[in-house]
mmCIF file of C-alpha atoms and ligand atoms in Angstrom:
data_model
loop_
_atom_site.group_PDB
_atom_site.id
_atom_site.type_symbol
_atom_site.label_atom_id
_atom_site.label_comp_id
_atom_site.label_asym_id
_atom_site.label_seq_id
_atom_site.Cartn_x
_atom_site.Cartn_y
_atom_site.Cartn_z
ATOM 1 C CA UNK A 1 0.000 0.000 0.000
ATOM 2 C CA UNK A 2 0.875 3.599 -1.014
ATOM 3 C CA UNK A 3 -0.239 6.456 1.728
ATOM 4 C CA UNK A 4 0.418 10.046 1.748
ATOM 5 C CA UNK A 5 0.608 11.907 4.520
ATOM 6 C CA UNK A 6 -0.293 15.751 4.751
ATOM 7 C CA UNK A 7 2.229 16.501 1.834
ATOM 8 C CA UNK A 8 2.904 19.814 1.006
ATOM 9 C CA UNK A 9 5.514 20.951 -1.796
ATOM 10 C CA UNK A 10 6.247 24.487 -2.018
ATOM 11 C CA UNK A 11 8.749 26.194 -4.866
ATOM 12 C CA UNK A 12 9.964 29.074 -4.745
ATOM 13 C CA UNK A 13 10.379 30.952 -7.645
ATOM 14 C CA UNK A 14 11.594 34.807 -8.981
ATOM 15 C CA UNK A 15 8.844 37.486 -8.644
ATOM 16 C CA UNK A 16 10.191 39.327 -11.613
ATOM 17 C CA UNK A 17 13.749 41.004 -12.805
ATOM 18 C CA UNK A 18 13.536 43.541 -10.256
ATOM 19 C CA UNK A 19 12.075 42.071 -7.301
ATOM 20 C CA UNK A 20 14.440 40.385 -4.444
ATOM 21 C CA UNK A 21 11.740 38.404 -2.538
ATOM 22 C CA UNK A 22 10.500 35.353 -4.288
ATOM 23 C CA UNK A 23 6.830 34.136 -4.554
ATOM 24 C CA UNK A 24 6.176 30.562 -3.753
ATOM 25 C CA UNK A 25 4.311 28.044 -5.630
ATOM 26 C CA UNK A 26 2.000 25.931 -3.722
ATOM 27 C CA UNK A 27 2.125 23.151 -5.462
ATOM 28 C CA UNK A 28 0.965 20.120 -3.176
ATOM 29 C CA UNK A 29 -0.927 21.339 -0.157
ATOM 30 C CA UNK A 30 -1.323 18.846 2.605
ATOM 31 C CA UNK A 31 -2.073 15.986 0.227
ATOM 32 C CA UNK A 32 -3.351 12.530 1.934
ATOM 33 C CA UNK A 33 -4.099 9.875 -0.444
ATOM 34 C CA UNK A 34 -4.186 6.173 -0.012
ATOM 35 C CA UNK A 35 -3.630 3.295 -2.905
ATOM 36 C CA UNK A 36 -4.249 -0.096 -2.035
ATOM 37 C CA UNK A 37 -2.468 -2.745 -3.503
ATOM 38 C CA UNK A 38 -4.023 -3.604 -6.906
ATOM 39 C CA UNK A 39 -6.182 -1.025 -7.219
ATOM 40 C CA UNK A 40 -5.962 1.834 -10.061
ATOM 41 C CA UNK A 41 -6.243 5.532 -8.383
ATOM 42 C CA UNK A 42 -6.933 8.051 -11.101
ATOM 43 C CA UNK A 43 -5.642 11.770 -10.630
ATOM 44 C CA UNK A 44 -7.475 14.541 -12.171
ATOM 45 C CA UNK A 45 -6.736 18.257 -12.249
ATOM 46 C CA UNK A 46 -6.647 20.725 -14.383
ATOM 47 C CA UNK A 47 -2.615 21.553 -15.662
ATOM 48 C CA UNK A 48 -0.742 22.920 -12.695
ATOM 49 C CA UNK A 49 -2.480 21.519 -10.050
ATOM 50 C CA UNK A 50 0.164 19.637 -8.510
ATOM 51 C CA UNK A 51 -0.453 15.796 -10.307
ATOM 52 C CA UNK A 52 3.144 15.750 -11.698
ATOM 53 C CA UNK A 53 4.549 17.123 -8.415
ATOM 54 C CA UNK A 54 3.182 14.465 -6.388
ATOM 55 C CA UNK A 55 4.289 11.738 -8.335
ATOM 56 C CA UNK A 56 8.194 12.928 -8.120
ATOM 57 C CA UNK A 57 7.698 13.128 -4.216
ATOM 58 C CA UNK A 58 7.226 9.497 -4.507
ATOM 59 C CA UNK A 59 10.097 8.920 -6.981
ATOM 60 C CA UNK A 60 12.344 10.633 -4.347
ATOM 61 C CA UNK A 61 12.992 13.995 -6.907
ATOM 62 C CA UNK A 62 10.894 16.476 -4.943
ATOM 63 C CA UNK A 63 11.595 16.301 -0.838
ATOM 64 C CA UNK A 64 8.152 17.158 0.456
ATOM 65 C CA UNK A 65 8.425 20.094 3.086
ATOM 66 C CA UNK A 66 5.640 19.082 5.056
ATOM 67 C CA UNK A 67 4.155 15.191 5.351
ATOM 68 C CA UNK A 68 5.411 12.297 4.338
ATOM 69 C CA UNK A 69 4.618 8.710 2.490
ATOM 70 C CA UNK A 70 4.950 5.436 3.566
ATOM 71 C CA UNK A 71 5.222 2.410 0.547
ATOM 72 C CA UNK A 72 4.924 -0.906 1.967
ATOM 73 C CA UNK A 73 8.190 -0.882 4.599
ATOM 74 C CA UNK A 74 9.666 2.342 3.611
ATOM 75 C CA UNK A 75 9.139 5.714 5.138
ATOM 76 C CA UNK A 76 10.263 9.025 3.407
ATOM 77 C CA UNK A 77 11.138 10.446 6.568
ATOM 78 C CA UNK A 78 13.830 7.881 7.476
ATOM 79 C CA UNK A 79 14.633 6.599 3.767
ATOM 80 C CA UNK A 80 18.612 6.025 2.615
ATOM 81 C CA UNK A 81 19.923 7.001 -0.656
ATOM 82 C CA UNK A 82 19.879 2.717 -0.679
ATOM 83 C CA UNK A 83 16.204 2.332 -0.008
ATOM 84 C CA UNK A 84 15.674 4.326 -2.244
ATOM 85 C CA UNK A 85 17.000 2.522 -5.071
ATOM 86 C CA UNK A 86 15.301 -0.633 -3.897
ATOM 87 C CA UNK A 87 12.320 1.206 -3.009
ATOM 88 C CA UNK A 88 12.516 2.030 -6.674
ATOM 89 C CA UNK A 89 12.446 -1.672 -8.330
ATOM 90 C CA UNK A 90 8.664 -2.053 -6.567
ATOM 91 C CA UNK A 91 7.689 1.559 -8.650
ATOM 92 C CA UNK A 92 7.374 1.409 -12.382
ATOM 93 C CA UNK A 93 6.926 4.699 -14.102
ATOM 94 C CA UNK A 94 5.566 6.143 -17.421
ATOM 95 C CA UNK A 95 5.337 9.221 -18.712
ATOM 96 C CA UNK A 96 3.208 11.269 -20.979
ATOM 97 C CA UNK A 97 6.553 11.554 -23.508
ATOM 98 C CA UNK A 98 8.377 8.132 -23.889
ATOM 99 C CA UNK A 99 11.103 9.413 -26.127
ATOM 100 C CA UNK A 100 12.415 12.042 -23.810
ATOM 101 C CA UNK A 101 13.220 9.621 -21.492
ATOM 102 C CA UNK A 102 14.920 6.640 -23.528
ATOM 103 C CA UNK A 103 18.500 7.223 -25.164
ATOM 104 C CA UNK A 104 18.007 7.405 -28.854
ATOM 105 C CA UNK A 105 21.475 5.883 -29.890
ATOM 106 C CA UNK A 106 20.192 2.714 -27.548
ATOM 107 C CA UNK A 107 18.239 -0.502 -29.079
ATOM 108 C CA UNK A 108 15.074 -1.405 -27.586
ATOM 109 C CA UNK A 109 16.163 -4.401 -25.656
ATOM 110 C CA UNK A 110 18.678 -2.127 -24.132
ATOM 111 C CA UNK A 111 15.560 0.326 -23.308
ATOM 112 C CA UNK A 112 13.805 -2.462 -21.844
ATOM 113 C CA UNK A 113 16.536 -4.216 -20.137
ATOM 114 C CA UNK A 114 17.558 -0.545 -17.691
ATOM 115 C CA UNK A 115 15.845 -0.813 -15.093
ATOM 116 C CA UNK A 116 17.325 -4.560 -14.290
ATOM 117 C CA UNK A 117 20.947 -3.142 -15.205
ATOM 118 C CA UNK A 118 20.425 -0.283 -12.875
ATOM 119 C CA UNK A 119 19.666 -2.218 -10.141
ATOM 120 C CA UNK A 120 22.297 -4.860 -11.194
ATOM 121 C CA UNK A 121 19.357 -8.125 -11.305
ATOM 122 C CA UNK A 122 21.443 -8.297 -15.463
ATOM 123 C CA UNK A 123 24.510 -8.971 -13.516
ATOM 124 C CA UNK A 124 23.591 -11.981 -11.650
ATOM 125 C CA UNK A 125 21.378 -12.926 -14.622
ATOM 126 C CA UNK A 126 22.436 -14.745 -17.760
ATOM 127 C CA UNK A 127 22.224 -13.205 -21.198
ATOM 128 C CA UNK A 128 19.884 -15.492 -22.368
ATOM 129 C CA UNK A 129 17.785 -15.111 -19.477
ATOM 130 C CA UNK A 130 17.760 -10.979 -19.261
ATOM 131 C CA UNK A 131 16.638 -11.715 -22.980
ATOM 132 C CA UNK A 132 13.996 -13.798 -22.879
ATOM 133 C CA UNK A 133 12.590 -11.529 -19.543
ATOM 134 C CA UNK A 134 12.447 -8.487 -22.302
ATOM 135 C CA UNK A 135 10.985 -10.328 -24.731
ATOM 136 C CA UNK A 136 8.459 -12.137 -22.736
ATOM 137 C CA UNK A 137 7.454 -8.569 -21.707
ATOM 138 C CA UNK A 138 7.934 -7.159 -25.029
ATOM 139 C CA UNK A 139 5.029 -9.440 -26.333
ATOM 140 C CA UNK A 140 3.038 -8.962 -23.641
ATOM 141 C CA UNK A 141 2.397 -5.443 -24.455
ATOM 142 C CA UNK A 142 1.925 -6.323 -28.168
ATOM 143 C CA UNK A 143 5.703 -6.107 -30.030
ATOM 144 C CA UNK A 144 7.610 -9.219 -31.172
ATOM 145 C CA UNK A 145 10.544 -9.810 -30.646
ATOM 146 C CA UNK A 146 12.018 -8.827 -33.883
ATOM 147 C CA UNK A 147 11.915 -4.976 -32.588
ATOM 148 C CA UNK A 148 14.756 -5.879 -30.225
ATOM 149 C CA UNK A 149 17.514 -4.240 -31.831
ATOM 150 C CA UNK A 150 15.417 -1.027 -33.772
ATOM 151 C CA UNK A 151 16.233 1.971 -32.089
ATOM 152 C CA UNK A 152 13.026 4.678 -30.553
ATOM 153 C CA UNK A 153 12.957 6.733 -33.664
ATOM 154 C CA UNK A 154 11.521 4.172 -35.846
ATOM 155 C CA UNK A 155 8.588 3.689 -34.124
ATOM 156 C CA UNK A 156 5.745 5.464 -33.325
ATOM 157 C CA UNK A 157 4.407 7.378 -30.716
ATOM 158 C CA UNK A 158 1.659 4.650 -29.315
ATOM 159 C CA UNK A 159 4.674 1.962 -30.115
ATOM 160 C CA UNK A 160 6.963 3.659 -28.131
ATOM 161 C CA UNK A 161 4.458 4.381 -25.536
ATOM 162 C CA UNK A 162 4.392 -0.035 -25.307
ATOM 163 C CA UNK A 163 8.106 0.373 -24.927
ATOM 164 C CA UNK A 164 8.444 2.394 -22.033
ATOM 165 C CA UNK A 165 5.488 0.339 -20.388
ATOM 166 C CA UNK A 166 7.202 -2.543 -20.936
ATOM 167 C CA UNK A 167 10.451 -0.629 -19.453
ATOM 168 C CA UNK A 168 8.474 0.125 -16.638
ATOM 169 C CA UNK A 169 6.989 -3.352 -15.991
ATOM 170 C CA UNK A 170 10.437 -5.520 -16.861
ATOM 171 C CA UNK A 171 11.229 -5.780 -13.045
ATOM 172 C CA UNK A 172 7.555 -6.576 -12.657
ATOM 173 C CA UNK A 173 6.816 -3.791 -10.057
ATOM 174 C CA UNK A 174 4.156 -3.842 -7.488
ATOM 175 C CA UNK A 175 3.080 -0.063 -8.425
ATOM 176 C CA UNK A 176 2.695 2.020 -11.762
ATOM 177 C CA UNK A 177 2.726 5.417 -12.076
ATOM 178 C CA UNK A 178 1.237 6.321 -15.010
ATOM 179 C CA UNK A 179 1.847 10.491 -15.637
ATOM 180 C CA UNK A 180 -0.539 11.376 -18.345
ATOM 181 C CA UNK A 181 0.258 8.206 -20.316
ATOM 182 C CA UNK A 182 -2.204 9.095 -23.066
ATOM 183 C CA UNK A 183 -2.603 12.547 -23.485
ATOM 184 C CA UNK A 184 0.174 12.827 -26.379
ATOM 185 C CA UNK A 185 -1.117 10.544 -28.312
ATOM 186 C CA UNK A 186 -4.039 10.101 -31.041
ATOM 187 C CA UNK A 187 -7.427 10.152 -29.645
ATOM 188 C CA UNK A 188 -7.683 6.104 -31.764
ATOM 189 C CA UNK A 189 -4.123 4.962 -29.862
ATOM 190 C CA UNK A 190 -4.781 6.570 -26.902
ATOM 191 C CA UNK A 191 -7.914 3.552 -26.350
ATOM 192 C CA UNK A 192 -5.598 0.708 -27.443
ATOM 193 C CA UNK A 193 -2.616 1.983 -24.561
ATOM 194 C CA UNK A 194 -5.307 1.832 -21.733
ATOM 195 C CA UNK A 195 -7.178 -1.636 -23.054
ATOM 196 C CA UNK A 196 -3.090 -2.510 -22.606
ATOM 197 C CA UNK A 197 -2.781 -1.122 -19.571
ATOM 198 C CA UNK A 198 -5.809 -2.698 -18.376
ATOM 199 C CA UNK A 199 -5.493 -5.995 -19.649
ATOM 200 C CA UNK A 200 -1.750 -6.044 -18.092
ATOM 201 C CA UNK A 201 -3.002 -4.938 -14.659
ATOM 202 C CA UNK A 202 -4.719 -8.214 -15.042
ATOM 203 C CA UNK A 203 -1.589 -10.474 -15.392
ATOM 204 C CA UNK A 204 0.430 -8.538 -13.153
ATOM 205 C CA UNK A 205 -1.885 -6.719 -10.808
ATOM 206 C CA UNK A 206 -0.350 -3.622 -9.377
ATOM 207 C CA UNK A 207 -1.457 -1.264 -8.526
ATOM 208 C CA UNK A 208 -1.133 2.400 -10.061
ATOM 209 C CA UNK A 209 -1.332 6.162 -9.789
ATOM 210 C CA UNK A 210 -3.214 7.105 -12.606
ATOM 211 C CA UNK A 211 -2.573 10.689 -13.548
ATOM 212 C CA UNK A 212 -4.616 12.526 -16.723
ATOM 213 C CA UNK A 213 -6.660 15.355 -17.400
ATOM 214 C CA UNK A 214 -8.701 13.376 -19.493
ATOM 215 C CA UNK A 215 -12.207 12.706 -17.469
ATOM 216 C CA UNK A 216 -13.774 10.863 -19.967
ATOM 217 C CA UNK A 217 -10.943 8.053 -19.923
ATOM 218 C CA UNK A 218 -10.250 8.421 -16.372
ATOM 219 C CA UNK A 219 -13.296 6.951 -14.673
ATOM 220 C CA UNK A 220 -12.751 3.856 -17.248
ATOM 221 C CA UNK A 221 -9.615 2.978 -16.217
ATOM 222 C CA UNK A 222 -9.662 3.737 -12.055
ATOM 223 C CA UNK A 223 -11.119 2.141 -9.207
ATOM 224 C CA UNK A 224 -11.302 4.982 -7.574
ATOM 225 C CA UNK A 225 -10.682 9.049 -8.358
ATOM 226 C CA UNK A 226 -9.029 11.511 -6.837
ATOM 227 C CA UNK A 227 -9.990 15.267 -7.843
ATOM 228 C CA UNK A 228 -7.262 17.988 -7.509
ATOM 229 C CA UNK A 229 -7.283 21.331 -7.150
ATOM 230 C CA UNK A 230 -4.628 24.032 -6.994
ATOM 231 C CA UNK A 231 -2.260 21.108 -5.016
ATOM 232 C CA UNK A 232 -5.266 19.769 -2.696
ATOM 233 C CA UNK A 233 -7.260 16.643 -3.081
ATOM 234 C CA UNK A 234 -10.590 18.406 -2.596
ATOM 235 C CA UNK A 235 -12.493 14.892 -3.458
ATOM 236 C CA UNK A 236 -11.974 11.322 -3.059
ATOM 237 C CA UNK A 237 -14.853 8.549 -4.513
ATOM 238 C CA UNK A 238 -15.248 5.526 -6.593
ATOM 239 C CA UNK A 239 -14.707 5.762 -10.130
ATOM 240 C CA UNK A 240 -18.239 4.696 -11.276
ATOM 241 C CA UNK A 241 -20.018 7.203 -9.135
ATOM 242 C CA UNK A 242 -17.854 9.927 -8.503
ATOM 243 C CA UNK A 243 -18.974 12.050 -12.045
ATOM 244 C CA UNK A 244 -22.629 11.223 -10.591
ATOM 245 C CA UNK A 245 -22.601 11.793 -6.668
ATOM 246 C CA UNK A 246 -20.125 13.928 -5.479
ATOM 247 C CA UNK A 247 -20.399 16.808 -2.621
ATOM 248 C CA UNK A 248 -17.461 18.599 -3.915
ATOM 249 C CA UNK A 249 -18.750 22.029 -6.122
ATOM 250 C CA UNK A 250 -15.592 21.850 -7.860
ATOM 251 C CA UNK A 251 -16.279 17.589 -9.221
ATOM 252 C CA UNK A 252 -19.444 19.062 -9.885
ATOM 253 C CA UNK A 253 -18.273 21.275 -12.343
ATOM 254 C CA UNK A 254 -16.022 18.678 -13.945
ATOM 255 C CA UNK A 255 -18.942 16.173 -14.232
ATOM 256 C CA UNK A 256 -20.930 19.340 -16.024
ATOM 257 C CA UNK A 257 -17.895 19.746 -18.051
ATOM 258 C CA UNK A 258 -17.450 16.320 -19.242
ATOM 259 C CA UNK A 259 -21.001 15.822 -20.899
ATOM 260 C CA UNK A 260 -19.934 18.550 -22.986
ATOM 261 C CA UNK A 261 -19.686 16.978 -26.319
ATOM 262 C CA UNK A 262 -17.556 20.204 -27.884
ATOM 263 C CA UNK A 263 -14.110 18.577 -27.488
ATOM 264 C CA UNK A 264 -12.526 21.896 -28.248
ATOM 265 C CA UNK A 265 -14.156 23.790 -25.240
ATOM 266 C CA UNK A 266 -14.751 20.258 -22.807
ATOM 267 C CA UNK A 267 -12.134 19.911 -20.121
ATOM 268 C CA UNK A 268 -11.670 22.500 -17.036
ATOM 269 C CA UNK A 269 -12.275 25.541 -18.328
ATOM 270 C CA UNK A 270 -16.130 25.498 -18.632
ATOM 271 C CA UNK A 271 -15.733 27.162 -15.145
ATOM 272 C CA UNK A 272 -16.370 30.296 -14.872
ATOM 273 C CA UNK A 273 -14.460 33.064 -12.754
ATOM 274 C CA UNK A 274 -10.755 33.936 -11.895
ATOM 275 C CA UNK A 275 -8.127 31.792 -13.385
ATOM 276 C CA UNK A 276 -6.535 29.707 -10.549
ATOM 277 C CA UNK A 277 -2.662 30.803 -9.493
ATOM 278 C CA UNK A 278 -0.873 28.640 -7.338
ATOM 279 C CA UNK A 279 0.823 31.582 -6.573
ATOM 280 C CA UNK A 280 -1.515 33.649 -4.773
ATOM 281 C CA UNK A 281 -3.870 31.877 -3.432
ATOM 282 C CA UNK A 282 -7.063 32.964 -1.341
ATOM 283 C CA UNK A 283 -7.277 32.159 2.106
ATOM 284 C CA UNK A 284 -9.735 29.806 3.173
ATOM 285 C CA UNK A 285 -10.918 27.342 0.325
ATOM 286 C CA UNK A 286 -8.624 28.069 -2.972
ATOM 287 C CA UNK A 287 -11.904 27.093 -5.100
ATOM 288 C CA UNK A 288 -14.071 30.370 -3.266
ATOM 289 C CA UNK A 289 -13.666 32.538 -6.242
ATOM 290 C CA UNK A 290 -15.689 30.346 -8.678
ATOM 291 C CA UNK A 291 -17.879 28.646 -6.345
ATOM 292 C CA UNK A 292 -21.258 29.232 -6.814
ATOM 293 C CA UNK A 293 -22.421 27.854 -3.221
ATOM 294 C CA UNK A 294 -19.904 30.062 -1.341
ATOM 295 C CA UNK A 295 -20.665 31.313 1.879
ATOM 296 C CA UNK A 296 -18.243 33.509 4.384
ATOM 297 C CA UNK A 297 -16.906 30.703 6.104
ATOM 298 C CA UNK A 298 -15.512 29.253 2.969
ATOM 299 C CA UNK A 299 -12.615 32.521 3.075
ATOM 300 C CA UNK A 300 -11.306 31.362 6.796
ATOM 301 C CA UNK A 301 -9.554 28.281 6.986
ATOM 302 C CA UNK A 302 -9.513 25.016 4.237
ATOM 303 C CA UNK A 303 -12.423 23.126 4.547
ATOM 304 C CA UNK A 304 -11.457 20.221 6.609
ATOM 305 C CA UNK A 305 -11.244 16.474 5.531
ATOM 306 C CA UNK A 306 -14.785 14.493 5.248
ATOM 307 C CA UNK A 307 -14.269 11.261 5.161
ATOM 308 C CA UNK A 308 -16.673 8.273 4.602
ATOM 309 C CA UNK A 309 -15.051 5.298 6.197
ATOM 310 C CA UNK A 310 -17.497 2.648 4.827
ATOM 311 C CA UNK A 311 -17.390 4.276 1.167
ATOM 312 C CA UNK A 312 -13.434 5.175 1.238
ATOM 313 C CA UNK A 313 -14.244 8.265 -0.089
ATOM 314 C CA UNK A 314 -13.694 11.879 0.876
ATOM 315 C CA UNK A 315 -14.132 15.846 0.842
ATOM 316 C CA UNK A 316 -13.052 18.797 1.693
ATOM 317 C CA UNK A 317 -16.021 21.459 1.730
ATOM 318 C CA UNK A 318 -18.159 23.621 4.023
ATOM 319 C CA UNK A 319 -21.416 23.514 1.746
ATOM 320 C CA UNK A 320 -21.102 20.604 0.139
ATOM 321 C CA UNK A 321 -23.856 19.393 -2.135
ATOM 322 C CA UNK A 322 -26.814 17.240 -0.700
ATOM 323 C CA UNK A 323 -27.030 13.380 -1.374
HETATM 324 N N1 ADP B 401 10.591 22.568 -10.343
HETATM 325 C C1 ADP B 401 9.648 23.509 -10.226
HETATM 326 N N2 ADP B 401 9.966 24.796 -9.945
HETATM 327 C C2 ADP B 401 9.020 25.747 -9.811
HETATM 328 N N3 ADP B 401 7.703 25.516 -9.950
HETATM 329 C C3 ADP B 401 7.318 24.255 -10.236
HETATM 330 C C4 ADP B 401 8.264 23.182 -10.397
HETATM 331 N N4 ADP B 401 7.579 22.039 -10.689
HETATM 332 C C5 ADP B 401 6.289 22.380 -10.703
HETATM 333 N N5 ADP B 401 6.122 23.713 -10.435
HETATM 334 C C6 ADP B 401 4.849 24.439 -10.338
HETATM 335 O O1 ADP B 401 4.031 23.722 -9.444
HETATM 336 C C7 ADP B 401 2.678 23.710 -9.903
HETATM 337 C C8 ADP B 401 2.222 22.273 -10.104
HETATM 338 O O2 ADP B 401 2.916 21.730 -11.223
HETATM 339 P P1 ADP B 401 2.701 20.227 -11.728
HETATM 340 O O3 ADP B 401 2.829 19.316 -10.569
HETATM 341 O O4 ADP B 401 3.609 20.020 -12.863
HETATM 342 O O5 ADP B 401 1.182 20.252 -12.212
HETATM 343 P P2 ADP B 401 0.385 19.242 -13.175
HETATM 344 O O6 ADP B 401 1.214 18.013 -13.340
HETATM 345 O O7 ADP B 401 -0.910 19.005 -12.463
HETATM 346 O O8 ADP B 401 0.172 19.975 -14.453
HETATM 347 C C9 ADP B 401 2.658 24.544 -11.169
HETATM 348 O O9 ADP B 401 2.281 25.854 -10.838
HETATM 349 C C10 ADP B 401 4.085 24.477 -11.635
HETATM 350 O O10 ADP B 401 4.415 25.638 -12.380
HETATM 351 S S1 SF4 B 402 -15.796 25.187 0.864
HETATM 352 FE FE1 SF4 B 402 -17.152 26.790 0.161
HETATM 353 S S2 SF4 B 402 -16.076 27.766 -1.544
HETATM 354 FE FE2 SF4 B 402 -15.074 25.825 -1.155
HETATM 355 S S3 SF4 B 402 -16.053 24.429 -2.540
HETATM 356 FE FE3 SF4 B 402 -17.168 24.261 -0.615
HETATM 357 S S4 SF4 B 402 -18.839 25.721 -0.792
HETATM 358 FE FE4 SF4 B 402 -17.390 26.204 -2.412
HETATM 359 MG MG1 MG B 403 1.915 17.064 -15.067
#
């Protein structure tokens, strides 16, 4: 199991040429999230709400500073530079653009075969055997093993997209995260990467971190859904509900948004008022300014945590809507 504890991530950043104090970027605000083992825990936000940042706190990039996780037996509070690394063999990881992260002048079986020579299983492995692990996992996300030694830039993007899933699964990891694994490719390939994705979850059950801003695919794909907003989880509920009974104002307006069948205007911005800033943010609840069932208590403090033990869900909200 994957739990988050009160994580908060702040950057600071230059106000402008002249200025000498720097702004900070609230970028994770006292996030607590759970992900059981084998279940898929989709992330939804609009861009800049944190989703990235909270998946490189739990690759060890971003040190939180506030809160901490705990993965199975290891702690980020008391974590080694070596538990790290082994911590890092249970956590496969794709992103939404494959190629930047593979070496062009290397062949695919190389591509595949990293993660076991980083953590030196290829060492105390035969040849033969490192091999026949990449191909075995090379056909299980649909390439033969005749793509071994191509190199990334023949392929394209939804092929490479199998590549670094089959990267990330090689070492056959107990957790995925998946960073907007989709959203660069074509609307036709972007169905065929999460049947993939589900069918593998299947054979190899882990669990994953789903991350998109894509709610239409998102509630296929999850168990449950987490909603994010300017770096806090404002809502936590199962996948087939949560676009249908929410109390958050804020998953409201995302379920609105989604039956919008204008792709060019669907997604977050169907919301009216101020455009968000992690920057400066309100006090009281960040979502105040384009809340339509604010009151004046909403502009104190952040809404506290709601949580439904029986339902594993959760919300953040002083008015929330009625069941
Ligand atoms: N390394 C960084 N330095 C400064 N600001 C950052 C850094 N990484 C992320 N941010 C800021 O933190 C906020 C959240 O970013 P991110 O986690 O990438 O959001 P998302 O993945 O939801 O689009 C954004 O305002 C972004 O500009
Ligand atoms: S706490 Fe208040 S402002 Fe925030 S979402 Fe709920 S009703 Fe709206
Ligand atoms: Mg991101």
């Amino acid at each position: 199991m994957i739990s988050f504890y009160g994580v908060s991530k702040f950057f600071k950043v230059k106000s402008g040429f002249l200025s000498r104090t720097p702004l900070v970027v609230r970028a994770l605000q006292e996030v607590s999230l759970t992900i059981q083992e084998g279940e898929i825990v989709g992330l939804v936000g609009e861009s800049g709400s944190g989703k990235s940042t909270l998946a490189r706190v739990l690759m060890g990039l971003y040190p939180p500073n506030a809160g901490y996780f705990v993965l199975d037996g290891y702690d980020s509070r008391t974590m080694k530079k070596k538990d790290w690394l082994s911590m890092r063999r249970d956590l496969g990881i794709v992103f939404q653009d494959p190629a930047s992260s593979m070496n062009p002048w290397m062949t695919v079986e190389q591509i595949v075969a990293e993660p076991m020579a980083i953590r030196k299983q290829s060492l105390q492995m035969p040849k033969k055997a490192r091999r026949d692990r990449v191909v075995e996992i090379l056909e299980k996300t649909g390439l033969e093993a005749t793509v071994l030694k191509r190199k990334i830039h023949e392929f394209s993007g939804g092929q490479r997209q199998r590549i670094a899933i089959a990267r990330a699964l090689v070492l056959k990891p107990k957790y995925l995260i998946l960073d907007e694994p989709i959203s660069a490719l074509d609307v036709s390939i972007q169905a065929q990467i999460l049947n993939l994705l589900k069918e593998l979850q299947a054979t190899y059950r882990f669990a994953a971190l789903f991350i998109t801003h894509d709610l239409s695919k998102v509630q296929w794909i999850s168990d449950r859904v987490a909603v994010m907003y300017l770096g806090r989880i404002v809502e936590v509920g199962h996948a087939a509900t949560i676009f249908a009974k929410h109390r958050h104002p804020y998953t409201e307006a995302l379920a609105k948004s989604r039956l919008d069948t204008n792709t060019d205007t669907r997604d977050f911005y169907a919301l009216s008022g101020e455009i968000p800033s992690p920057i400066n943010q309100p006090p009281g609840c960040s979502f105040a300014p384009r809340c339509d069932r604010v009151q004046d208590v909403c502009r104190t403090v952040f809404p506290p945590v709601v949580h439904n033990e029986s339902e594993n869900s959760q919300y953040s909200c002083y008015n929330p809507i009625p069941l």
